């Protein structure tokens, strides 16, 4: 039997079964070099996308964040007029803009936030419920199913600004087709874009018409991914159609539903063209959502660039908080299954 003897002043070698000294892994720079050497083609393909996102998203976002901490407006932003350069004179004000918004000092944030939440919840609820109903109808065998799918997807293919102008013409009080139809059936003309409450119903209808096709297509894909054997087994066990829908269809759609509801909420919360182009200036400020008000701050009146940028950052923060909360809630539901 051999015995390990350590040298004076040295460390004894590790005995059998004892862990040796921990080795430090390669640094971040070394790992990046190895990754680039191994996957250089993938890095080359991703680089143009990163550059485009940095120019089109990163710089405007960073610039807006910076302006939100200043008092920049049209008078002090600075500009170049011919050969003459007017220097910028705006100054750093810290969190004053955010305090004015969130404390209610400005007086317009919370009323518009309430209407924005109502607008978003109403549209997403209608999108999902109507889209789910149409998807379940189209998931059944029927004659002309492909034609129905194409016709129902058409609103999704129409650009939002084209749809907004078309609906604005139909809502016209004097010559609109909707009031013409109402007159034929003996109902008086409705001022669709004049009364604030009717305005809100009108834009919700337009956005529902635009958003249902996306929900329908996504949910139809989710329905087709549910194994048919689950429905057959539930039917053999004596489950009613409602029980099969509640216990088989809805749980099977949960991953798709979570994603489309999140996307629909983000898109609807920021749905600028429908509100701005359908209502325009007719609605004053009562039917504005947060993004249209931020636009008006930046491009109308005194052109308060700092206030508009602050509104943009607040909107981004609200959507980030909602997204994180939504994803955590879905993760908990999936973990409880």
CSV table of C-alpha atoms in Angstrom, one decimal:
chain,number,residue,atom,x,y,z
A,1,UNK,CA,0.0,0.0,0.0
A,2,UNK,CA,1.4,3.4,-1.0
A,3,UNK,CA,0.9,6.5,1.1
A,4,UNK,CA,0.9,10.0,-0.4
A,5,UNK,CA,3.4,12.3,1.3
A,6,UNK,CA,3.1,16.0,0.8
A,7,UNK,CA,6.1,18.2,0.5
A,8,UNK,CA,6.9,20.6,3.2
A,9,UNK,CA,5.0,23.9,2.6
A,10,UNK,CA,2.9,22.3,-0.2
A,11,UNK,CA,-0.6,21.1,-0.3
A,12,UNK,CA,-1.5,17.4,0.0
A,13,UNK,CA,-3.0,15.8,-3.1
A,14,UNK,CA,-6.7,15.0,-2.9
A,15,UNK,CA,-7.5,11.5,-1.5
A,16,UNK,CA,-9.7,9.1,-3.4
A,17,UNK,CA,-13.3,10.2,-3.4
A,18,UNK,CA,-12.5,13.8,-2.4
A,19,UNK,CA,-13.3,16.5,-5.0
A,20,UNK,CA,-10.3,18.4,-6.5
A,21,UNK,CA,-10.0,22.1,-6.6
A,22,UNK,CA,-12.9,23.8,-8.6
A,23,UNK,CA,-11.8,24.9,-12.1
A,24,UNK,CA,-13.0,28.2,-13.3
A,25,UNK,CA,-14.9,28.1,-16.6
A,26,UNK,CA,-13.9,30.2,-19.6
A,27,UNK,CA,-14.8,33.8,-19.5
A,28,UNK,CA,-17.5,35.6,-21.4
A,29,UNK,CA,-15.2,36.9,-24.0
A,30,UNK,CA,-13.7,33.4,-24.6
A,31,UNK,CA,-17.2,31.9,-24.9
A,32,UNK,CA,-18.2,34.5,-27.4
A,33,UNK,CA,-15.1,33.9,-29.5
A,34,UNK,CA,-15.7,30.2,-29.5
A,35,UNK,CA,-19.4,30.7,-30.4
A,36,UNK,CA,-18.4,33.0,-33.3
A,37,UNK,CA,-15.8,30.6,-34.6
A,38,UNK,CA,-18.3,27.7,-34.5
A,39,UNK,CA,-21.4,29.5,-35.6
A,40,UNK,CA,-20.0,32.4,-37.7
A,41,UNK,CA,-22.6,31.9,-40.5
A,42,UNK,CA,-25.5,32.2,-38.0
A,43,UNK,CA,-23.9,35.4,-36.6
A,44,UNK,CA,-23.5,36.8,-40.1
A,45,UNK,CA,-27.2,36.1,-40.8
A,46,UNK,CA,-28.4,37.7,-37.6
A,47,UNK,CA,-26.2,40.8,-37.8
A,48,UNK,CA,-28.3,42.7,-40.4
A,49,UNK,CA,-31.5,42.1,-38.3
A,50,UNK,CA,-29.7,43.4,-35.2
A,51,UNK,CA,-28.5,46.5,-37.0
A,52,UNK,CA,-31.9,47.3,-38.4
A,53,UNK,CA,-33.6,46.8,-35.0
A,54,UNK,CA,-31.0,49.0,-33.4
A,55,UNK,CA,-31.6,51.8,-35.9
A,56,UNK,CA,-35.4,51.5,-36.1
A,57,UNK,CA,-36.2,50.5,-32.5
A,58,UNK,CA,-33.3,50.9,-30.3
A,59,UNK,CA,-32.3,54.5,-31.2
A,60,UNK,CA,-35.9,56.0,-31.1
A,61,UNK,CA,-36.6,54.2,-27.8
A,62,UNK,CA,-33.4,55.5,-26.3
A,63,UNK,CA,-34.0,59.0,-27.7
A,64,UNK,CA,-37.5,59.0,-26.3
A,65,UNK,CA,-36.4,57.8,-22.9
A,66,UNK,CA,-33.8,60.7,-22.8
A,67,UNK,CA,-36.4,63.3,-23.9
A,68,UNK,CA,-38.8,62.1,-21.2
A,69,UNK,CA,-36.4,63.4,-18.6
A,70,UNK,CA,-36.2,66.9,-20.2
A,71,UNK,CA,-38.6,69.8,-20.9
A,72,UNK,CA,-38.1,69.6,-24.7
A,73,UNK,CA,-40.8,71.2,-26.8
A,74,UNK,CA,-41.0,72.9,-30.2
A,75,UNK,CA,-39.5,76.2,-28.9
A,76,UNK,CA,-36.3,74.8,-27.4
A,77,UNK,CA,-35.6,71.5,-29.2
A,78,UNK,CA,-33.2,73.2,-31.7
A,79,UNK,CA,-33.2,73.0,-35.5
A,80,UNK,CA,-31.4,73.8,-38.6
A,81,UNK,CA,-32.9,76.5,-40.9
A,82,UNK,CA,-31.0,76.7,-44.1
A,83,UNK,CA,-27.4,77.5,-43.1
A,84,UNK,CA,-28.5,78.8,-39.7
A,85,UNK,CA,-28.4,76.4,-36.7
A,86,UNK,CA,-30.6,77.1,-33.7
A,87,UNK,CA,-29.1,75.4,-30.7
A,88,UNK,CA,-31.2,73.3,-28.3
A,89,UNK,CA,-32.0,75.0,-25.0
A,90,UNK,CA,-34.1,72.3,-23.2
A,91,UNK,CA,-32.9,71.2,-19.8
A,92,UNK,CA,-32.9,68.1,-17.7
A,93,UNK,CA,-35.9,68.0,-15.3
A,94,UNK,CA,-35.6,64.5,-13.9
A,95,UNK,CA,-38.8,62.7,-13.1
A,96,UNK,CA,-41.0,65.8,-13.3
A,97,UNK,CA,-42.8,64.6,-16.4
A,98,UNK,CA,-43.6,61.2,-14.9
A,99,UNK,CA,-44.8,62.9,-11.6
A,100,UNK,CA,-47.1,65.2,-13.5
A,101,UNK,CA,-48.6,62.2,-15.4
A,102,UNK,CA,-49.0,59.7,-12.6
A,103,UNK,CA,-50.0,62.2,-9.8
A,104,UNK,CA,-52.9,63.4,-11.9
A,105,UNK,CA,-51.5,66.9,-12.1
A,106,UNK,CA,-51.9,66.9,-15.8
A,107,UNK,CA,-55.6,65.8,-15.3
A,108,UNK,CA,-55.9,63.7,-18.5
A,109,UNK,CA,-54.0,60.5,-17.8
A,110,UNK,CA,-56.4,58.5,-15.7
A,111,UNK,CA,-59.6,59.3,-17.7
A,112,UNK,CA,-57.8,58.2,-20.9
A,113,UNK,CA,-56.3,55.2,-19.2
A,114,UNK,CA,-59.7,54.1,-18.1
A,115,UNK,CA,-61.2,54.4,-21.6
A,116,UNK,CA,-58.1,52.7,-23.1
A,117,UNK,CA,-58.5,49.7,-20.7
A,118,UNK,CA,-62.2,49.5,-21.6
A,119,UNK,CA,-61.5,49.8,-25.3
A,120,UNK,CA,-58.8,47.1,-25.1
A,121,UNK,CA,-60.8,44.6,-22.9
A,122,UNK,CA,-63.9,45.0,-25.0
A,123,UNK,CA,-62.1,44.5,-28.3
A,124,UNK,CA,-60.0,41.5,-27.1
A,125,UNK,CA,-63.1,39.9,-25.6
A,126,UNK,CA,-65.1,40.3,-28.8
A,127,UNK,CA,-62.1,39.2,-30.9
A,128,UNK,CA,-61.6,36.0,-29.0
A,129,UNK,CA,-65.3,35.0,-28.5
A,130,UNK,CA,-66.3,35.6,-32.1
A,131,UNK,CA,-63.0,34.1,-33.4
A,132,UNK,CA,-63.6,31.0,-31.3
A,133,UNK,CA,-67.1,30.6,-32.5
A,134,UNK,CA,-66.1,30.9,-36.2
A,135,UNK,CA,-63.1,28.7,-35.7
A,136,UNK,CA,-65.3,25.9,-34.2
A,137,UNK,CA,-67.7,26.2,-37.1
A,138,UNK,CA,-65.0,26.1,-39.7
A,139,UNK,CA,-63.4,23.1,-38.0
A,140,UNK,CA,-66.4,21.0,-38.9
A,141,UNK,CA,-66.8,19.3,-42.3
A,142,UNK,CA,-69.1,21.4,-44.5
A,143,UNK,CA,-69.5,22.3,-48.1
A,144,UNK,CA,-67.6,25.4,-49.2
A,145,UNK,CA,-65.5,25.5,-46.1
A,146,UNK,CA,-62.4,26.8,-48.0
A,147,UNK,CA,-64.4,29.6,-49.5
A,148,UNK,CA,-65.8,30.6,-46.1
A,149,UNK,CA,-62.2,30.7,-44.7
A,150,UNK,CA,-61.0,32.9,-47.5
A,151,UNK,CA,-63.9,35.3,-47.1
A,152,UNK,CA,-63.5,35.5,-43.3
A,153,UNK,CA,-59.8,36.2,-43.6
A,154,UNK,CA,-60.2,39.1,-46.0
A,155,UNK,CA,-60.6,41.8,-43.4
A,156,UNK,CA,-57.2,40.8,-42.0
A,157,UNK,CA,-55.7,41.4,-45.4
A,158,UNK,CA,-57.0,44.9,-45.6
A,159,UNK,CA,-54.6,47.6,-44.3
A,160,UNK,CA,-55.8,49.3,-41.2
A,161,UNK,CA,-55.8,52.8,-42.6
A,162,UNK,CA,-57.8,51.6,-45.7
A,163,UNK,CA,-60.4,50.0,-43.4
A,164,UNK,CA,-60.6,53.1,-41.2
A,165,UNK,CA,-61.4,55.4,-44.2
A,166,UNK,CA,-63.9,52.9,-45.6
A,167,UNK,CA,-65.8,52.6,-42.3
A,168,UNK,CA,-65.6,56.4,-41.8
A,169,UNK,CA,-67.4,56.8,-45.2
A,170,UNK,CA,-70.0,54.2,-44.1
A,171,UNK,CA,-70.5,56.0,-40.8
A,172,UNK,CA,-71.2,59.3,-42.6
A,173,UNK,CA,-74.4,60.8,-41.2
A,174,UNK,CA,-75.7,62.3,-44.5
A,175,UNK,CA,-74.5,59.9,-47.2
A,176,UNK,CA,-73.3,56.8,-45.3
A,177,UNK,CA,-74.5,53.4,-46.3
A,178,UNK,CA,-75.4,52.4,-42.7
A,179,UNK,CA,-77.8,55.3,-42.2
A,180,UNK,CA,-79.2,54.6,-45.7
A,181,UNK,CA,-80.0,51.0,-44.7
A,182,UNK,CA,-81.5,52.3,-41.4
A,183,UNK,CA,-83.7,54.7,-43.3
A,184,UNK,CA,-85.0,51.9,-45.5
A,185,UNK,CA,-86.2,50.0,-42.4
A,186,UNK,CA,-87.7,53.1,-40.9
A,187,UNK,CA,-85.0,53.9,-38.3
A,188,UNK,CA,-83.8,57.5,-38.1
A,189,UNK,CA,-80.2,58.5,-38.9
A,190,UNK,CA,-77.6,57.9,-36.2
A,191,UNK,CA,-74.8,60.4,-35.6
A,192,UNK,CA,-72.1,57.7,-35.5
A,193,UNK,CA,-69.1,60.0,-35.2
A,194,UNK,CA,-70.7,62.9,-33.3
A,195,UNK,CA,-71.9,61.6,-29.9
A,196,UNK,CA,-69.0,60.5,-27.7
A,197,UNK,CA,-70.7,57.3,-26.5
A,198,UNK,CA,-71.7,56.2,-30.1
A,199,UNK,CA,-68.2,57.1,-31.2
A,200,UNK,CA,-66.7,54.5,-28.8
A,201,UNK,CA,-69.2,51.9,-30.0
A,202,UNK,CA,-68.3,52.7,-33.6
A,203,UNK,CA,-64.6,52.3,-33.2
A,204,UNK,CA,-65.0,49.1,-31.2
A,205,UNK,CA,-67.1,47.7,-34.0
A,206,UNK,CA,-64.4,48.6,-36.6
A,207,UNK,CA,-61.6,47.1,-34.6
A,208,UNK,CA,-63.6,44.0,-33.9
A,209,UNK,CA,-64.1,43.6,-37.7
A,210,UNK,CA,-60.4,43.9,-38.2
A,211,UNK,CA,-59.2,41.7,-35.4
A,212,UNK,CA,-61.5,38.7,-35.5
A,213,UNK,CA,-59.8,37.0,-38.6
A,214,UNK,CA,-56.4,36.7,-36.8
A,215,UNK,CA,-58.1,35.2,-33.7
A,216,UNK,CA,-60.1,32.8,-35.9
A,217,UNK,CA,-57.0,31.6,-37.8
A,218,UNK,CA,-54.9,31.1,-34.7
A,219,UNK,CA,-57.7,29.3,-32.8
A,220,UNK,CA,-58.5,27.1,-35.8
A,221,UNK,CA,-54.9,25.9,-35.8
A,222,UNK,CA,-55.2,25.2,-32.1
A,223,UNK,CA,-58.4,23.2,-32.6
A,224,UNK,CA,-56.8,21.1,-35.3
A,225,UNK,CA,-53.9,20.4,-33.0
A,226,UNK,CA,-56.1,18.8,-30.3
A,227,UNK,CA,-56.1,15.0,-30.7
A,228,UNK,CA,-59.4,13.7,-31.9
A,229,UNK,CA,-59.1,10.7,-29.6
A,230,UNK,CA,-59.7,13.0,-26.6
A,231,UNK,CA,-63.1,14.1,-28.0
A,232,UNK,CA,-64.0,10.5,-28.9
A,233,UNK,CA,-63.1,9.2,-25.5
A,234,UNK,CA,-65.1,11.9,-23.8
A,235,UNK,CA,-68.1,11.2,-26.0
A,236,UNK,CA,-67.8,7.5,-25.2
A,237,UNK,CA,-67.8,8.4,-21.5
A,238,UNK,CA,-71.2,10.1,-22.0
A,239,UNK,CA,-69.9,13.7,-21.9
A,240,UNK,CA,-72.3,16.3,-23.3
A,241,UNK,CA,-71.1,18.8,-26.0
A,242,UNK,CA,-70.8,21.5,-23.4
A,243,UNK,CA,-68.7,19.2,-21.2
A,244,UNK,CA,-66.5,18.3,-24.1
A,245,UNK,CA,-66.0,21.9,-24.9
A,246,UNK,CA,-65.2,22.9,-21.3
A,247,UNK,CA,-63.0,19.9,-20.4
A,248,UNK,CA,-61.3,19.1,-23.7
A,249,UNK,CA,-61.5,22.0,-26.1
A,250,UNK,CA,-60.7,24.9,-23.8
A,251,UNK,CA,-57.8,23.2,-22.0
A,252,UNK,CA,-56.4,22.2,-25.3
A,253,UNK,CA,-56.5,25.7,-26.6
A,254,UNK,CA,-54.9,27.2,-23.5
A,255,UNK,CA,-51.3,27.7,-25.0
A,256,UNK,CA,-52.8,29.3,-28.2
A,257,UNK,CA,-55.3,31.3,-26.2
A,258,UNK,CA,-52.6,32.8,-23.9
A,259,UNK,CA,-50.5,33.9,-26.8
A,260,UNK,CA,-53.2,35.4,-29.0
A,261,UNK,CA,-54.8,37.2,-26.0
A,262,UNK,CA,-51.4,38.7,-25.1
A,263,UNK,CA,-50.7,39.8,-28.7
A,264,UNK,CA,-54.3,41.1,-29.2
A,265,UNK,CA,-54.0,43.1,-26.0
A,266,UNK,CA,-50.7,44.8,-27.0
A,267,UNK,CA,-52.0,45.5,-30.5
A,268,UNK,CA,-55.3,46.9,-29.4
A,269,UNK,CA,-53.8,49.0,-26.6
A,270,UNK,CA,-51.7,50.7,-29.3
A,271,UNK,CA,-54.3,50.7,-32.1
A,272,UNK,CA,-53.6,54.2,-33.3
A,273,UNK,CA,-55.1,54.3,-36.8
A,274,UNK,CA,-58.6,53.2,-35.9
A,275,UNK,CA,-59.2,55.8,-33.2
A,276,UNK,CA,-57.4,58.6,-35.0
A,277,UNK,CA,-58.6,58.0,-38.6
A,278,UNK,CA,-62.2,57.0,-37.9
A,279,UNK,CA,-63.0,59.6,-35.3
A,280,UNK,CA,-60.4,62.2,-36.3
A,281,UNK,CA,-60.9,65.6,-34.7
A,282,UNK,CA,-64.7,65.1,-34.5
A,283,UNK,CA,-64.4,63.4,-31.1
A,284,UNK,CA,-62.3,66.1,-29.4
A,285,UNK,CA,-60.5,64.4,-26.5
A,286,UNK,CA,-63.3,62.2,-25.0
A,287,UNK,CA,-62.6,59.2,-27.3
A,288,UNK,CA,-58.8,59.4,-27.3
A,289,UNK,CA,-56.7,56.5,-26.1
A,290,UNK,CA,-53.3,57.0,-24.6
A,291,UNK,CA,-51.3,56.6,-27.9
A,292,UNK,CA,-53.5,59.1,-29.8
A,293,UNK,CA,-53.1,61.6,-27.0
A,294,UNK,CA,-49.3,61.1,-27.0
A,295,UNK,CA,-49.4,61.8,-30.8
A,296,UNK,CA,-51.4,64.9,-30.3
A,297,UNK,CA,-48.9,66.2,-27.7
A,298,UNK,CA,-46.0,65.7,-30.1
A,299,UNK,CA,-47.5,67.0,-33.3
A,300,UNK,CA,-50.3,69.4,-32.5
A,301,UNK,CA,-50.5,72.6,-30.5
A,302,UNK,CA,-47.4,73.5,-28.5
A,303,UNK,CA,-45.7,70.2,-29.5
A,304,UNK,CA,-44.6,68.9,-26.1
A,305,UNK,CA,-42.0,66.4,-27.1
A,306,UNK,CA,-41.0,65.6,-23.5
A,307,UNK,CA,-44.6,65.0,-22.5
A,308,UNK,CA,-45.2,62.8,-25.5
A,309,UNK,CA,-42.1,60.8,-24.8
A,310,UNK,CA,-43.1,60.4,-21.2
A,311,UNK,CA,-46.5,59.0,-22.3
A,312,UNK,CA,-44.7,56.6,-24.6
A,313,UNK,CA,-42.5,55.2,-21.8
A,314,UNK,CA,-45.5,55.0,-19.4
A,315,UNK,CA,-47.4,53.0,-22.1
A,316,UNK,CA,-44.4,50.7,-22.7
A,317,UNK,CA,-44.1,50.1,-18.9
A,318,UNK,CA,-47.8,49.3,-18.6
A,319,UNK,CA,-47.6,46.8,-21.4
A,320,UNK,CA,-44.4,45.2,-19.9
A,321,UNK,CA,-46.1,44.8,-16.5
A,322,UNK,CA,-49.2,43.2,-18.1
A,323,UNK,CA,-47.0,40.9,-20.2
A,324,UNK,CA,-45.0,39.7,-17.3
A,325,UNK,CA,-48.1,39.2,-15.1
A,326,UNK,CA,-49.9,37.4,-18.0
A,327,UNK,CA,-47.1,35.0,-18.7
A,328,UNK,CA,-46.6,34.2,-15.0
A,329,UNK,CA,-50.3,33.5,-14.6
A,330,UNK,CA,-50.2,31.1,-17.6
A,331,UNK,CA,-47.1,29.4,-16.2
A,332,UNK,CA,-48.9,28.8,-12.9
A,333,UNK,CA,-52.0,27.4,-14.7
A,334,UNK,CA,-49.8,25.1,-16.8
A,335,UNK,CA,-47.9,23.9,-13.6
A,336,UNK,CA,-51.2,23.1,-11.9
A,337,UNK,CA,-52.3,20.8,-14.6
